[in-house]
mmCIF file of C-alpha atoms and ligand atoms in Angstrom:
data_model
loop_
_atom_site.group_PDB
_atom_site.id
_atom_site.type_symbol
_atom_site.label_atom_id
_atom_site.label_comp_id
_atom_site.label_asym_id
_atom_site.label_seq_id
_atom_site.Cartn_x
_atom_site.Cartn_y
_atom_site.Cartn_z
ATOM 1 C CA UNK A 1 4.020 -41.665 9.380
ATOM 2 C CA UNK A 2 5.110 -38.975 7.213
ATOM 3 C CA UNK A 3 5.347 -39.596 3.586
ATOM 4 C CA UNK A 4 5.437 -36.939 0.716
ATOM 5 C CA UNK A 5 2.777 -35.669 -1.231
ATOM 6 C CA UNK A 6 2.935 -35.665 -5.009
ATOM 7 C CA UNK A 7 0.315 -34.022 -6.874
ATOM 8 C CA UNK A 8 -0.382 -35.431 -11.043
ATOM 9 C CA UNK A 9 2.356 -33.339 -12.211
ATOM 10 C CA UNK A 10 5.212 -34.163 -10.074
ATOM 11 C CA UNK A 11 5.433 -31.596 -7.558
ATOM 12 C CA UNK A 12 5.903 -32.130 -4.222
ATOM 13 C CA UNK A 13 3.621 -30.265 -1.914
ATOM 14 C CA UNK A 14 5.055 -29.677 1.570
ATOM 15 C CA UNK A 15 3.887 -26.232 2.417
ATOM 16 C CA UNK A 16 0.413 -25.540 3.730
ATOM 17 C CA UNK A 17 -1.076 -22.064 4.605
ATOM 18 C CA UNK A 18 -3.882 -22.794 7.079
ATOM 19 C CA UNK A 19 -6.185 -19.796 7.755
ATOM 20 C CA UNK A 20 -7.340 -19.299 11.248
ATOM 21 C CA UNK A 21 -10.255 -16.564 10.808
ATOM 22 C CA UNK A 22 -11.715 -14.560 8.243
ATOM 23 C CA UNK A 23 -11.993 -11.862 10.644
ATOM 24 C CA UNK A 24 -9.647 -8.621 10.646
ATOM 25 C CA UNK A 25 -9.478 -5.599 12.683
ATOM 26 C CA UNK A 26 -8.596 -3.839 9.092
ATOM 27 C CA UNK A 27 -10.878 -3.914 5.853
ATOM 28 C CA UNK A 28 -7.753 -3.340 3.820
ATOM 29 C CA UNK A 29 -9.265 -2.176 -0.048
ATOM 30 C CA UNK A 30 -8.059 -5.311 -1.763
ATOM 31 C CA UNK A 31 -8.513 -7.406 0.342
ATOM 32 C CA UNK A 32 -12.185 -6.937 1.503
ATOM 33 C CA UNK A 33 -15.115 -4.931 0.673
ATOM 34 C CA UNK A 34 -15.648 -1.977 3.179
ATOM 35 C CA UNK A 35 -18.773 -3.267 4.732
ATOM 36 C CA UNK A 36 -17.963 -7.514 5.075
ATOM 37 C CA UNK A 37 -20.012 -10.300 6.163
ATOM 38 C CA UNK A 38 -18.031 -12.785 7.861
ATOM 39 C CA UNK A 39 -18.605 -16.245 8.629
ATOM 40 C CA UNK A 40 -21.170 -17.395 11.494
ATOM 41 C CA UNK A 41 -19.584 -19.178 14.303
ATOM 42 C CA UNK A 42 -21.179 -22.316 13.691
ATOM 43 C CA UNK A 43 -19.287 -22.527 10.174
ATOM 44 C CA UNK A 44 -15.496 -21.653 11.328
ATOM 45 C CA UNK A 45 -13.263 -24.105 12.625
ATOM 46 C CA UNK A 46 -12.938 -24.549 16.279
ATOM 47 C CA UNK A 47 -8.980 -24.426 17.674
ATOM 48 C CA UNK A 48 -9.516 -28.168 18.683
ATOM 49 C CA UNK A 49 -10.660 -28.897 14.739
ATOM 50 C CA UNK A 50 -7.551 -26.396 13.547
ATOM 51 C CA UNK A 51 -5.245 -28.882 15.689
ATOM 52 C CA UNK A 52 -6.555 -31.872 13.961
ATOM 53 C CA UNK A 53 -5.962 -30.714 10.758
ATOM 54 C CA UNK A 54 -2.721 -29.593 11.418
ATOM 55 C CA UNK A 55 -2.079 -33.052 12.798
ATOM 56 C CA UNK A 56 -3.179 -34.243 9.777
ATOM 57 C CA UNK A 57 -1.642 -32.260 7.367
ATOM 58 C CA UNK A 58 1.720 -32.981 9.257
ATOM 59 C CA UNK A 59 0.710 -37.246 8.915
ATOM 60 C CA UNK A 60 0.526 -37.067 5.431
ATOM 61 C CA UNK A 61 3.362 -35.239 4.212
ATOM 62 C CA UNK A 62 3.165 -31.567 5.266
ATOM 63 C CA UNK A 63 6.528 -30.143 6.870
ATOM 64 C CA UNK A 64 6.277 -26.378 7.173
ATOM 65 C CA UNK A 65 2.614 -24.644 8.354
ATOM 66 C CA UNK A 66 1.967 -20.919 7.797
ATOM 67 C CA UNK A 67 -0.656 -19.752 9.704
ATOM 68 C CA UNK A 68 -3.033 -16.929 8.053
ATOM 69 C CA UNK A 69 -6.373 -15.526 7.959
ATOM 70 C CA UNK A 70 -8.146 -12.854 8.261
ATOM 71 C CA UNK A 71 -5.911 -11.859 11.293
ATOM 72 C CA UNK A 72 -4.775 -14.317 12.857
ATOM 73 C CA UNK A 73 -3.973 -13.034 16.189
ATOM 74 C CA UNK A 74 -7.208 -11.460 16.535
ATOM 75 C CA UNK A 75 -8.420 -14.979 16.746
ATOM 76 C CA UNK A 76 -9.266 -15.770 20.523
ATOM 77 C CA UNK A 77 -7.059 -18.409 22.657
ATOM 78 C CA UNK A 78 -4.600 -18.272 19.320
ATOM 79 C CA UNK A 79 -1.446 -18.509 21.467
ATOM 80 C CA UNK A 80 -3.207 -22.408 22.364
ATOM 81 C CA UNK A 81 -3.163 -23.150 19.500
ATOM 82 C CA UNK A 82 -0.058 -22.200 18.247
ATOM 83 C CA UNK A 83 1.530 -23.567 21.027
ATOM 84 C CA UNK A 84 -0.259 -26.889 20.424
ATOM 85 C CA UNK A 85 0.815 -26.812 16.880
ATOM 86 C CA UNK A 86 4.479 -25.684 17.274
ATOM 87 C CA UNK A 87 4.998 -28.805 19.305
ATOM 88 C CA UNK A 88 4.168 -31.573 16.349
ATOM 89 C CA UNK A 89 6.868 -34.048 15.737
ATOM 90 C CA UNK A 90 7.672 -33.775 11.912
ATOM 91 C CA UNK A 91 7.086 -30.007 11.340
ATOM 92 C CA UNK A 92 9.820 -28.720 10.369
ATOM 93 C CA UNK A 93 8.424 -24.718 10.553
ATOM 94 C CA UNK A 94 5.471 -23.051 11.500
ATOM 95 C CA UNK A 95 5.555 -19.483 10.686
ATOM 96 C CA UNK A 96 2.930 -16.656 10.370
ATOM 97 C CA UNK A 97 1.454 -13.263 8.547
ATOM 98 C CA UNK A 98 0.025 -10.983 10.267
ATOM 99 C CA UNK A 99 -0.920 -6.701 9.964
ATOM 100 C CA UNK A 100 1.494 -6.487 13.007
ATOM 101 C CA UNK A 101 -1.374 -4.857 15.361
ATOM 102 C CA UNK A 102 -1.095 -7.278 17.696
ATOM 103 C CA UNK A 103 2.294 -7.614 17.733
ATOM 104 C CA UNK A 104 3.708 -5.866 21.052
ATOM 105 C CA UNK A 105 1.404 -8.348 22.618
ATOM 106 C CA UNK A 106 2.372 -11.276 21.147
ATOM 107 C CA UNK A 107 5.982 -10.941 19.481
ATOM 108 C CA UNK A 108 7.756 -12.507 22.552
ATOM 109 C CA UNK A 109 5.155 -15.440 23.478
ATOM 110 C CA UNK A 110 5.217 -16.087 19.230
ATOM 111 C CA UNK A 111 9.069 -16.156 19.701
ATOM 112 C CA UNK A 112 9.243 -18.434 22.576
ATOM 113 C CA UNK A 113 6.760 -21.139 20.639
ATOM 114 C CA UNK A 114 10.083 -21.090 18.321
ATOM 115 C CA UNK A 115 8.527 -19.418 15.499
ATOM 116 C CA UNK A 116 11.443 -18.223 13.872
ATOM 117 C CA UNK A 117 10.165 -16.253 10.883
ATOM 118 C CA UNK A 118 7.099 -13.961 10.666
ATOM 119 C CA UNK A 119 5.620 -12.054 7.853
ATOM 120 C CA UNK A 120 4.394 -8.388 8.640
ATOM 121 C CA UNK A 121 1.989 -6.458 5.922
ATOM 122 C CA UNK A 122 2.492 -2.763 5.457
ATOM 123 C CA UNK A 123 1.854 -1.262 2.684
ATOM 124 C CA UNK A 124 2.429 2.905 3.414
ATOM 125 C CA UNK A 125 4.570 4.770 6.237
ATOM 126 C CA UNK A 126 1.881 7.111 5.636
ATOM 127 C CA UNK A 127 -0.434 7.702 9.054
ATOM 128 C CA UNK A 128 -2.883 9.136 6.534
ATOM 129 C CA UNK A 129 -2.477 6.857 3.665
ATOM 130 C CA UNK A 130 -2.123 3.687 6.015
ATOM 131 C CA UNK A 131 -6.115 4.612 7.278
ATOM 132 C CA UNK A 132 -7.230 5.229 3.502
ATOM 133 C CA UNK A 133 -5.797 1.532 2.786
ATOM 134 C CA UNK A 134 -6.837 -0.525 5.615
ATOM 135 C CA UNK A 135 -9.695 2.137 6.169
ATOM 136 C CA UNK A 136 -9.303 1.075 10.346
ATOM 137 C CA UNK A 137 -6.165 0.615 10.803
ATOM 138 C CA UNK A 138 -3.800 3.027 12.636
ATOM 139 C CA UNK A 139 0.017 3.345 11.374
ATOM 140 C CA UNK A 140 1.387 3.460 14.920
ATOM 141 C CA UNK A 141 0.578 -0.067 16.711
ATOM 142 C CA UNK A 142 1.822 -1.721 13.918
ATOM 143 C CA UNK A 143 5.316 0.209 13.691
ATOM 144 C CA UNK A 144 5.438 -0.801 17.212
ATOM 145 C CA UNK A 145 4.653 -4.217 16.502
ATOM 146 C CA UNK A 146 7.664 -4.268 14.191
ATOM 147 C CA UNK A 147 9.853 -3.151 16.477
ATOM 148 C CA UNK A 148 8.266 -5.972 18.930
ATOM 149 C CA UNK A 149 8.917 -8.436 16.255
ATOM 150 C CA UNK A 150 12.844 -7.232 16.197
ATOM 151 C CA UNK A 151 13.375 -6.930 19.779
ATOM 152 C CA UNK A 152 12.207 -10.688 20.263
ATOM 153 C CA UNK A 153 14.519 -11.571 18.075
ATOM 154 C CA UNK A 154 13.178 -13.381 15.385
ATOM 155 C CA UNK A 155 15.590 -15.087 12.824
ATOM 156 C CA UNK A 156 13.693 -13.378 9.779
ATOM 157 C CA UNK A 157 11.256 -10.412 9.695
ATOM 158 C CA UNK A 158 9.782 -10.275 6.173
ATOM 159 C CA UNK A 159 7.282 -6.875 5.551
ATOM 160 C CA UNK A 160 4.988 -7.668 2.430
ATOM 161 C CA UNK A 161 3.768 -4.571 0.652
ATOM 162 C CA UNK A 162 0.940 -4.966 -1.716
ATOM 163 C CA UNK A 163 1.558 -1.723 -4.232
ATOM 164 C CA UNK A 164 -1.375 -0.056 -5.867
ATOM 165 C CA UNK A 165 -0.624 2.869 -8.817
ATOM 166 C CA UNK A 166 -1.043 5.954 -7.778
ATOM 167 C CA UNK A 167 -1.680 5.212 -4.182
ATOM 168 C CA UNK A 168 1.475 3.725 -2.710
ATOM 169 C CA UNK A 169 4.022 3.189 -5.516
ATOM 170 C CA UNK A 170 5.701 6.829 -4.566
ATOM 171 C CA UNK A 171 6.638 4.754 -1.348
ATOM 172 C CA UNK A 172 8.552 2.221 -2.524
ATOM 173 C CA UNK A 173 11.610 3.840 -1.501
ATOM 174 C CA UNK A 174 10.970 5.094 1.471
ATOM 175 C CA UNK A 175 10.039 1.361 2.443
ATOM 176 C CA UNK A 176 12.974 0.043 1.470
ATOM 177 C CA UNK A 177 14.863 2.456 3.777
ATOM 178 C CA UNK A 178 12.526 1.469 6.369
ATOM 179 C CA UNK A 179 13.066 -2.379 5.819
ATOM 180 C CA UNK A 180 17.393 -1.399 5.343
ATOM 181 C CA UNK A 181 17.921 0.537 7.817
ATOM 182 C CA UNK A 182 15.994 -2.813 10.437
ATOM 183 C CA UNK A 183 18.247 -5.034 8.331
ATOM 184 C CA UNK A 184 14.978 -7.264 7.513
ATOM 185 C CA UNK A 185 13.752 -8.003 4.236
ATOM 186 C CA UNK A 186 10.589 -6.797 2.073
ATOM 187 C CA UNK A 187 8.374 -8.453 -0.618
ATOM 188 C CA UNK A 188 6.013 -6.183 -3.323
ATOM 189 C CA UNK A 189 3.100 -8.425 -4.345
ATOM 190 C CA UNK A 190 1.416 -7.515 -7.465
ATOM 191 C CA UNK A 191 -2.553 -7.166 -6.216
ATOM 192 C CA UNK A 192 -4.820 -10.303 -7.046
ATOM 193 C CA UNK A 193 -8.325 -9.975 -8.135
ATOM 194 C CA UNK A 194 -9.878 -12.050 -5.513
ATOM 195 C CA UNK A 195 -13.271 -10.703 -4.369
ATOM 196 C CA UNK A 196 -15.443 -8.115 -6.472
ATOM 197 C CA UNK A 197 -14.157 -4.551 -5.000
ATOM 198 C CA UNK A 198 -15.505 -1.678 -5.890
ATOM 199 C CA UNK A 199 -13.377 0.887 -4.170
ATOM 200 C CA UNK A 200 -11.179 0.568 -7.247
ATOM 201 C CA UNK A 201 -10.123 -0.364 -10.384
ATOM 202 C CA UNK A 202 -7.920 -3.465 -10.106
ATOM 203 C CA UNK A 203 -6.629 -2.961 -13.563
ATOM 204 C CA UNK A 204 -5.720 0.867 -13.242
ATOM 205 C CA UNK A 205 -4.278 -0.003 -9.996
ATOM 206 C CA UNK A 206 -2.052 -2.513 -11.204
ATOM 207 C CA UNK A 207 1.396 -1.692 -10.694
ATOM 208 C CA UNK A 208 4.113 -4.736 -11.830
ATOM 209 C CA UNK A 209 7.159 -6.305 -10.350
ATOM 210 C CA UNK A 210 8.845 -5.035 -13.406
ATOM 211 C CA UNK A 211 7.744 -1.120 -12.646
ATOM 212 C CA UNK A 212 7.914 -1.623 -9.162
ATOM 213 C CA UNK A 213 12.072 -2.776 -9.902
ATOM 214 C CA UNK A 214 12.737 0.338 -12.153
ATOM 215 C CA UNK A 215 11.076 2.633 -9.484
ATOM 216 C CA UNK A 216 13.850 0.609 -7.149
ATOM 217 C CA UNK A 217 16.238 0.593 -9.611
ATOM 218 C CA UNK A 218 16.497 4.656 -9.772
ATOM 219 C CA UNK A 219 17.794 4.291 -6.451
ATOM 220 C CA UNK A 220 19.517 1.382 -5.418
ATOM 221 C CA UNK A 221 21.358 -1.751 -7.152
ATOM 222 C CA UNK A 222 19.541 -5.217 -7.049
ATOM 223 C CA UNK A 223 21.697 -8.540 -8.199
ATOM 224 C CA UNK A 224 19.192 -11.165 -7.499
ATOM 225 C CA UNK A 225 19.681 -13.483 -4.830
ATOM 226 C CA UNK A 226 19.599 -17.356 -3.880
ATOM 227 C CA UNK A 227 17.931 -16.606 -0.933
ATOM 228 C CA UNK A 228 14.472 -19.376 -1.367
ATOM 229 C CA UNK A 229 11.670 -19.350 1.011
ATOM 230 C CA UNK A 230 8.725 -21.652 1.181
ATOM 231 C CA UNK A 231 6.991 -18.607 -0.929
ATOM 232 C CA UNK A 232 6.599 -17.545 -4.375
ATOM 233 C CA UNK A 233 8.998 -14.327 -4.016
ATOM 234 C CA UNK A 234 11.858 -14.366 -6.065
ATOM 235 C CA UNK A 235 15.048 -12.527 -3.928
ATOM 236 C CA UNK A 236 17.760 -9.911 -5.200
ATOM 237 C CA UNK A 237 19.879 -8.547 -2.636
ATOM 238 C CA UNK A 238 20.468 -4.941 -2.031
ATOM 239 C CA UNK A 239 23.874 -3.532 -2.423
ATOM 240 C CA UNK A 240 25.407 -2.610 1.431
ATOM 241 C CA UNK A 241 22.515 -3.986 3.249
ATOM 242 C CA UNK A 242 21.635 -7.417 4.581
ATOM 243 C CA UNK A 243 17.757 -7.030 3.292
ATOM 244 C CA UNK A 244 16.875 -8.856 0.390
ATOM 245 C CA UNK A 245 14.301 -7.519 -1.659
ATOM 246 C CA UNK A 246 11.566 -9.909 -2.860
ATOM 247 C CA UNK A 247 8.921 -9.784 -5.432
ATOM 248 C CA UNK A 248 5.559 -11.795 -6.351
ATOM 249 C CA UNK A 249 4.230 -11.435 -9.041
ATOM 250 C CA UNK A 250 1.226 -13.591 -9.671
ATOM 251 C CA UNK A 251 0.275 -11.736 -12.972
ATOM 252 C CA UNK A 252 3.738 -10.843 -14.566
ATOM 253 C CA UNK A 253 6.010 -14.107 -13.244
ATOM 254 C CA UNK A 254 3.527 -17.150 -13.384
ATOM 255 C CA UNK A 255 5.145 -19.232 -10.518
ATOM 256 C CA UNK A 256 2.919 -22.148 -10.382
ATOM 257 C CA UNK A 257 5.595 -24.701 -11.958
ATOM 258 C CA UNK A 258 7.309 -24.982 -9.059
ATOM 259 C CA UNK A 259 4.555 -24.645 -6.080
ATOM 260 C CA UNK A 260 4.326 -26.467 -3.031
ATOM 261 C CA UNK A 261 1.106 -24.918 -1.596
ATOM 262 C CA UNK A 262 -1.632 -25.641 -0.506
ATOM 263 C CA UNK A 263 -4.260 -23.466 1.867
ATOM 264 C CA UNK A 264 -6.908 -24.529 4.352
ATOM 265 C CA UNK A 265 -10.070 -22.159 4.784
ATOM 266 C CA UNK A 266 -11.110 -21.599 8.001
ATOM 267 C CA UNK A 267 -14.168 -23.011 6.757
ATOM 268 C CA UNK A 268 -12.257 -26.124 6.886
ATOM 269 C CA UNK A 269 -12.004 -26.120 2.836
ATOM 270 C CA UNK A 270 -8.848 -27.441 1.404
ATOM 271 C CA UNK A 271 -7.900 -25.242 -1.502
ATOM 272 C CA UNK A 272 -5.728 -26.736 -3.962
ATOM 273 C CA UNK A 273 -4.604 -23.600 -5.757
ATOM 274 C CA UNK A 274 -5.277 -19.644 -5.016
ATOM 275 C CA UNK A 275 -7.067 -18.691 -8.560
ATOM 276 C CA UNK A 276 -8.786 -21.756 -9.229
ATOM 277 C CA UNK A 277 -11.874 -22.772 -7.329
ATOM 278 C CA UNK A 278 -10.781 -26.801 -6.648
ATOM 279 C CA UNK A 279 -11.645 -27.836 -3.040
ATOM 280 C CA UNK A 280 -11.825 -30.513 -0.345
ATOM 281 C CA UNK A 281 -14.156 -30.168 2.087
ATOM 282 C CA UNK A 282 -12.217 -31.515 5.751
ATOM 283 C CA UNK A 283 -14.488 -29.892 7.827
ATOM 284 C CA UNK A 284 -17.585 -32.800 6.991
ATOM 285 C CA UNK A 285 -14.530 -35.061 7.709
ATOM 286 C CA UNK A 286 -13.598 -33.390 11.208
ATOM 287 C CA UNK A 287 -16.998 -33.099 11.955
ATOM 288 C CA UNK A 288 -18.216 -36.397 11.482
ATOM 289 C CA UNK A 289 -19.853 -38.416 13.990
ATOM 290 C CA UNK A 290 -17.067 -40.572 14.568
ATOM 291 C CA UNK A 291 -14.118 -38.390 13.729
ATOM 292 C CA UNK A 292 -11.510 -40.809 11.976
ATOM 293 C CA UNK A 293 -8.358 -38.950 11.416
ATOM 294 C CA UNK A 294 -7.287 -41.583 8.778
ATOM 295 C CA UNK A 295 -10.254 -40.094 6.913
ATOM 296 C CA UNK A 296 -8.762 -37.117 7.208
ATOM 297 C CA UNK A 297 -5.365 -37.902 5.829
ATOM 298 C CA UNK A 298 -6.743 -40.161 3.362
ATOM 299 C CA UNK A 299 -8.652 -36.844 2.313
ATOM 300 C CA UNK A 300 -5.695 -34.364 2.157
ATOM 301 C CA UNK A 301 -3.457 -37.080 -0.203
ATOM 302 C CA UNK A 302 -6.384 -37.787 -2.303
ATOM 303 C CA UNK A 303 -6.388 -34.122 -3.036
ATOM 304 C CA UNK A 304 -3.418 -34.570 -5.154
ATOM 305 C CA UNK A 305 -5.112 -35.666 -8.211
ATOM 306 C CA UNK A 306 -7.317 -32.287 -8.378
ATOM 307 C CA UNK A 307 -4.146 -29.888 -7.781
ATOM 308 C CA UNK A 308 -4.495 -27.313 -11.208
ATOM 309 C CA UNK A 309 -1.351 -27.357 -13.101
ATOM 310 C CA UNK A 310 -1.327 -23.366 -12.892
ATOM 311 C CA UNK A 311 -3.719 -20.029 -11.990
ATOM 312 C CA UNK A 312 -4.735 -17.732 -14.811
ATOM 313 C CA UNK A 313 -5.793 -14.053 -13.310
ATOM 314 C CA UNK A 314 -6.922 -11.525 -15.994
ATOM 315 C CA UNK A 315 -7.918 -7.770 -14.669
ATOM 316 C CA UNK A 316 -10.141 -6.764 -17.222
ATOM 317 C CA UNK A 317 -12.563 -9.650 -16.484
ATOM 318 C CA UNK A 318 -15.029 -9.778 -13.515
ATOM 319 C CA UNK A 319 -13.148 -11.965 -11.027
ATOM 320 C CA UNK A 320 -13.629 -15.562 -11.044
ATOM 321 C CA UNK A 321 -12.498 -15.830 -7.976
ATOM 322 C CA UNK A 322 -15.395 -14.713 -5.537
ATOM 323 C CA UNK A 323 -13.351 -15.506 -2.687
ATOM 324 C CA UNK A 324 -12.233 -12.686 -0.813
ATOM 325 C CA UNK A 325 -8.151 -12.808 0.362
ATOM 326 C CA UNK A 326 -8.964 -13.007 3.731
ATOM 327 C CA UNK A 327 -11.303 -16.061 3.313
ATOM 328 C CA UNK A 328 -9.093 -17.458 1.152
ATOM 329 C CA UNK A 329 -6.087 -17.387 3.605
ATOM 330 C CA UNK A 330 -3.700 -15.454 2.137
HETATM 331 N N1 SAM B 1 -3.983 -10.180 7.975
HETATM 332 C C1 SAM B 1 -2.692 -10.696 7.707
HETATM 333 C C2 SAM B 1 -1.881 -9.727 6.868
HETATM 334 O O1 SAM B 1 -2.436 -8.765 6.345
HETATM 335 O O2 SAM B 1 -0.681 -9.964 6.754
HETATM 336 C C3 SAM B 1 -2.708 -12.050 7.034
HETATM 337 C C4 SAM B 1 -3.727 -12.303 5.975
HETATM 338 S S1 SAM B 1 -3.553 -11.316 4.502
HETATM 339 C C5 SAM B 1 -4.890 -11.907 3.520
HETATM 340 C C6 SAM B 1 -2.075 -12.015 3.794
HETATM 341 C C7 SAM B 1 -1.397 -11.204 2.718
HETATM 342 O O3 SAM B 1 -2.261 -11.149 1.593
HETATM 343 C C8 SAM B 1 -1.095 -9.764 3.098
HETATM 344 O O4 SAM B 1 0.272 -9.499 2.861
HETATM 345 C C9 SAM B 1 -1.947 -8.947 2.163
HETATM 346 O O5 SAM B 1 -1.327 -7.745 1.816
HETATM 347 C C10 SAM B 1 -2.107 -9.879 0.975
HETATM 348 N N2 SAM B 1 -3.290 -9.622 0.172
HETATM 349 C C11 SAM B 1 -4.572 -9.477 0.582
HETATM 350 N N3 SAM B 1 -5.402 -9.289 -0.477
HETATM 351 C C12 SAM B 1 -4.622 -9.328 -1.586
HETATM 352 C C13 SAM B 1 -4.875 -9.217 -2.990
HETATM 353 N N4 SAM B 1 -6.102 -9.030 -3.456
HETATM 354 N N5 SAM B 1 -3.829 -9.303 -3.823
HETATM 355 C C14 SAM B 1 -2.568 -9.510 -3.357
HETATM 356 N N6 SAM B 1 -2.259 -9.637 -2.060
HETATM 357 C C15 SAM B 1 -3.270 -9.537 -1.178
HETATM 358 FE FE1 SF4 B 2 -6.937 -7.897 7.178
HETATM 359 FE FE2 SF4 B 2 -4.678 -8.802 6.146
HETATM 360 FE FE3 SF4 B 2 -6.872 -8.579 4.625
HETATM 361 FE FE4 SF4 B 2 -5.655 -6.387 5.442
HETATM 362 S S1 SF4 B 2 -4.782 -7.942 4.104
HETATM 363 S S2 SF4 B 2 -7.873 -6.778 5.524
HETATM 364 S S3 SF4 B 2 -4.923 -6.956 7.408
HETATM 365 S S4 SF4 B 2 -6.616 -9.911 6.303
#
């Protein structure tokens, strides 16, 4: 039975982000320290225990799943379990972010599970500057896996650019160009400090939505736009072109008064808001002797009363947040 979930200040929460591994076949710099320790085995979800939840999530009041990570079609047998998942009665969308490496491999199969909108981080259409970033990534597979992601005809390509100072703002243009001239739309996120980095300065680095708009605005005309996703972007549309442009902006446009998030770790930890640390642990639930999936649900709408009314992120502290974004599930 699907009923809505309220949390204590009146917001209904329909939108869950559910992270499939904290693995990646990048170590983008701020995202992850260069040399990571993931997660053993024995402490990830198994696809079976991913299903569950989903089936859960779905049972008590959860409509639209995005699934995250890490990568999360590095993730082996994925394709399972988005198949599995795309197939719930009472989910209304199931969508997914991903670096686009994988993509020629998987755009079409992703497609035909009717996954009609996908996410694809890129931050440079540098070769050079694309390695510095994601320090293992190569620029190439994932251009293809762009074009994959067009030719298989999904109903909305969104690229998400995370833009440092002095290290990728001078392309903000050119990735605009890139995103108008595909007719899909692109999203600058301001950079969060999850994780203690030291490859740079998160405050130095910080470049705002408001900077990143005049830098846009030397070029082209925004007038912003109705266009909503489940997201936190806010939308303007660009003049002769059918992208829209989208910005988050964690730090400079607090948009927790309307959120409708939540994330699940692949740890199994329910995460109630991205910059606080309150948490539900579903994995001792899913892993219980006798698994009761009431439990479960019972779990995931108790979970309401602990939802924070808002994040507070301040660069010039240590982060509070010792999560890194790709455990997080971003
Ligand atoms: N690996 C996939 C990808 O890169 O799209 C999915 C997971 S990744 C954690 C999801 C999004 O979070 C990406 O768009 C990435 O750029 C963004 N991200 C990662 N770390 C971030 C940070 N510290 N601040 C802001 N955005 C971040
Ligand atoms: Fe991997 Fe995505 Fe994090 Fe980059 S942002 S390291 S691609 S999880």
């Amino acid at each position: 039975m699907n009923t809505a979930l309220i949390d204590s200040f009146g917001r209904e929460i329909n939108y869950a982000r559910l992270s499939v591994t904290d693995r990646c076949d990048f170590r983008c710099v701020y995202c992850m320290a260069e040399k990571m320790t993931f997660l053993p085995k024995k402490d990830v979800l198994s696809l079976e225990e991913l299903y569950q939840t989903a089936v859960a999530l779905i049972a008590s009041g959860i409509t639209k799943i995005r699934l995250t990570g890490g990568e999360p079609l590095i993730r082996n047998d994925i394709m399972w379990l988005i198949k599995k998942i795309s197939q719930l009665k009472g989910l209304e969308e199931l969508t997914l972010t991903t670096n686009g490496s994988q993509l020629v491999k998987y755009a079409e199969q992703l497609r035909a599970c009717g996954i009609k909108r996908i996410n694809i981080s890129i931050d440079t259409l540098d070769a050079e500057k694309f390695q510095s970033i994601t320090r293992t990534g190569k620029l190439q597979p994932v251009l293809d896996g762009i074009d994959a992601a067009i030719d298989a005809g999904f109903e909305s390509i969104k690229l998400n650019s995370v833009i440092l100072k002095n290290r990728n703002d001078d392309e903000i243009i050119s990735l605009i160009k890139f995103a108008k001239k595909r007719s899909i739309d692109i999203a600058f996120i301001e950079e969060m400090p999850l994780g203690d980095i030291i490859e740079h300065d998160r405050l130095l680095a910080f470049c705002s939505s408001e900077e990143i708009r005049q830098i846009i605005e030397q070029e082209f005309s925004l007038t912003p736009s109705d266009k909503k996703t489940n997201g936190p972007a806010r939308y303007f549309s660009l003049a002769n072109s059918y992208s829209k442009i989208g910005f988050i902006s964690p730090h400079s446009h607090n948009f927790c008064g309307d959120c409708n998030r939540i994330r699940i770790t692949v740890e199994g930890q329910l995460l109630l808001c991205l910059g606080n640390e309150h948490a539900v642990d579903l994995r001792a639930l899913l892993r219980q002797q006798h698994y009761d999936p009431s439990q479960l649900i019972q779990a995931i709408q108790n979970s309401m009363k602990i939802k924070p009314e808002r994040h507070y992120f301040n660069l010039a502290e240590q982060p509070q947040i010792v999560r890194f974004m790709n455990a997080t599930g971003g």
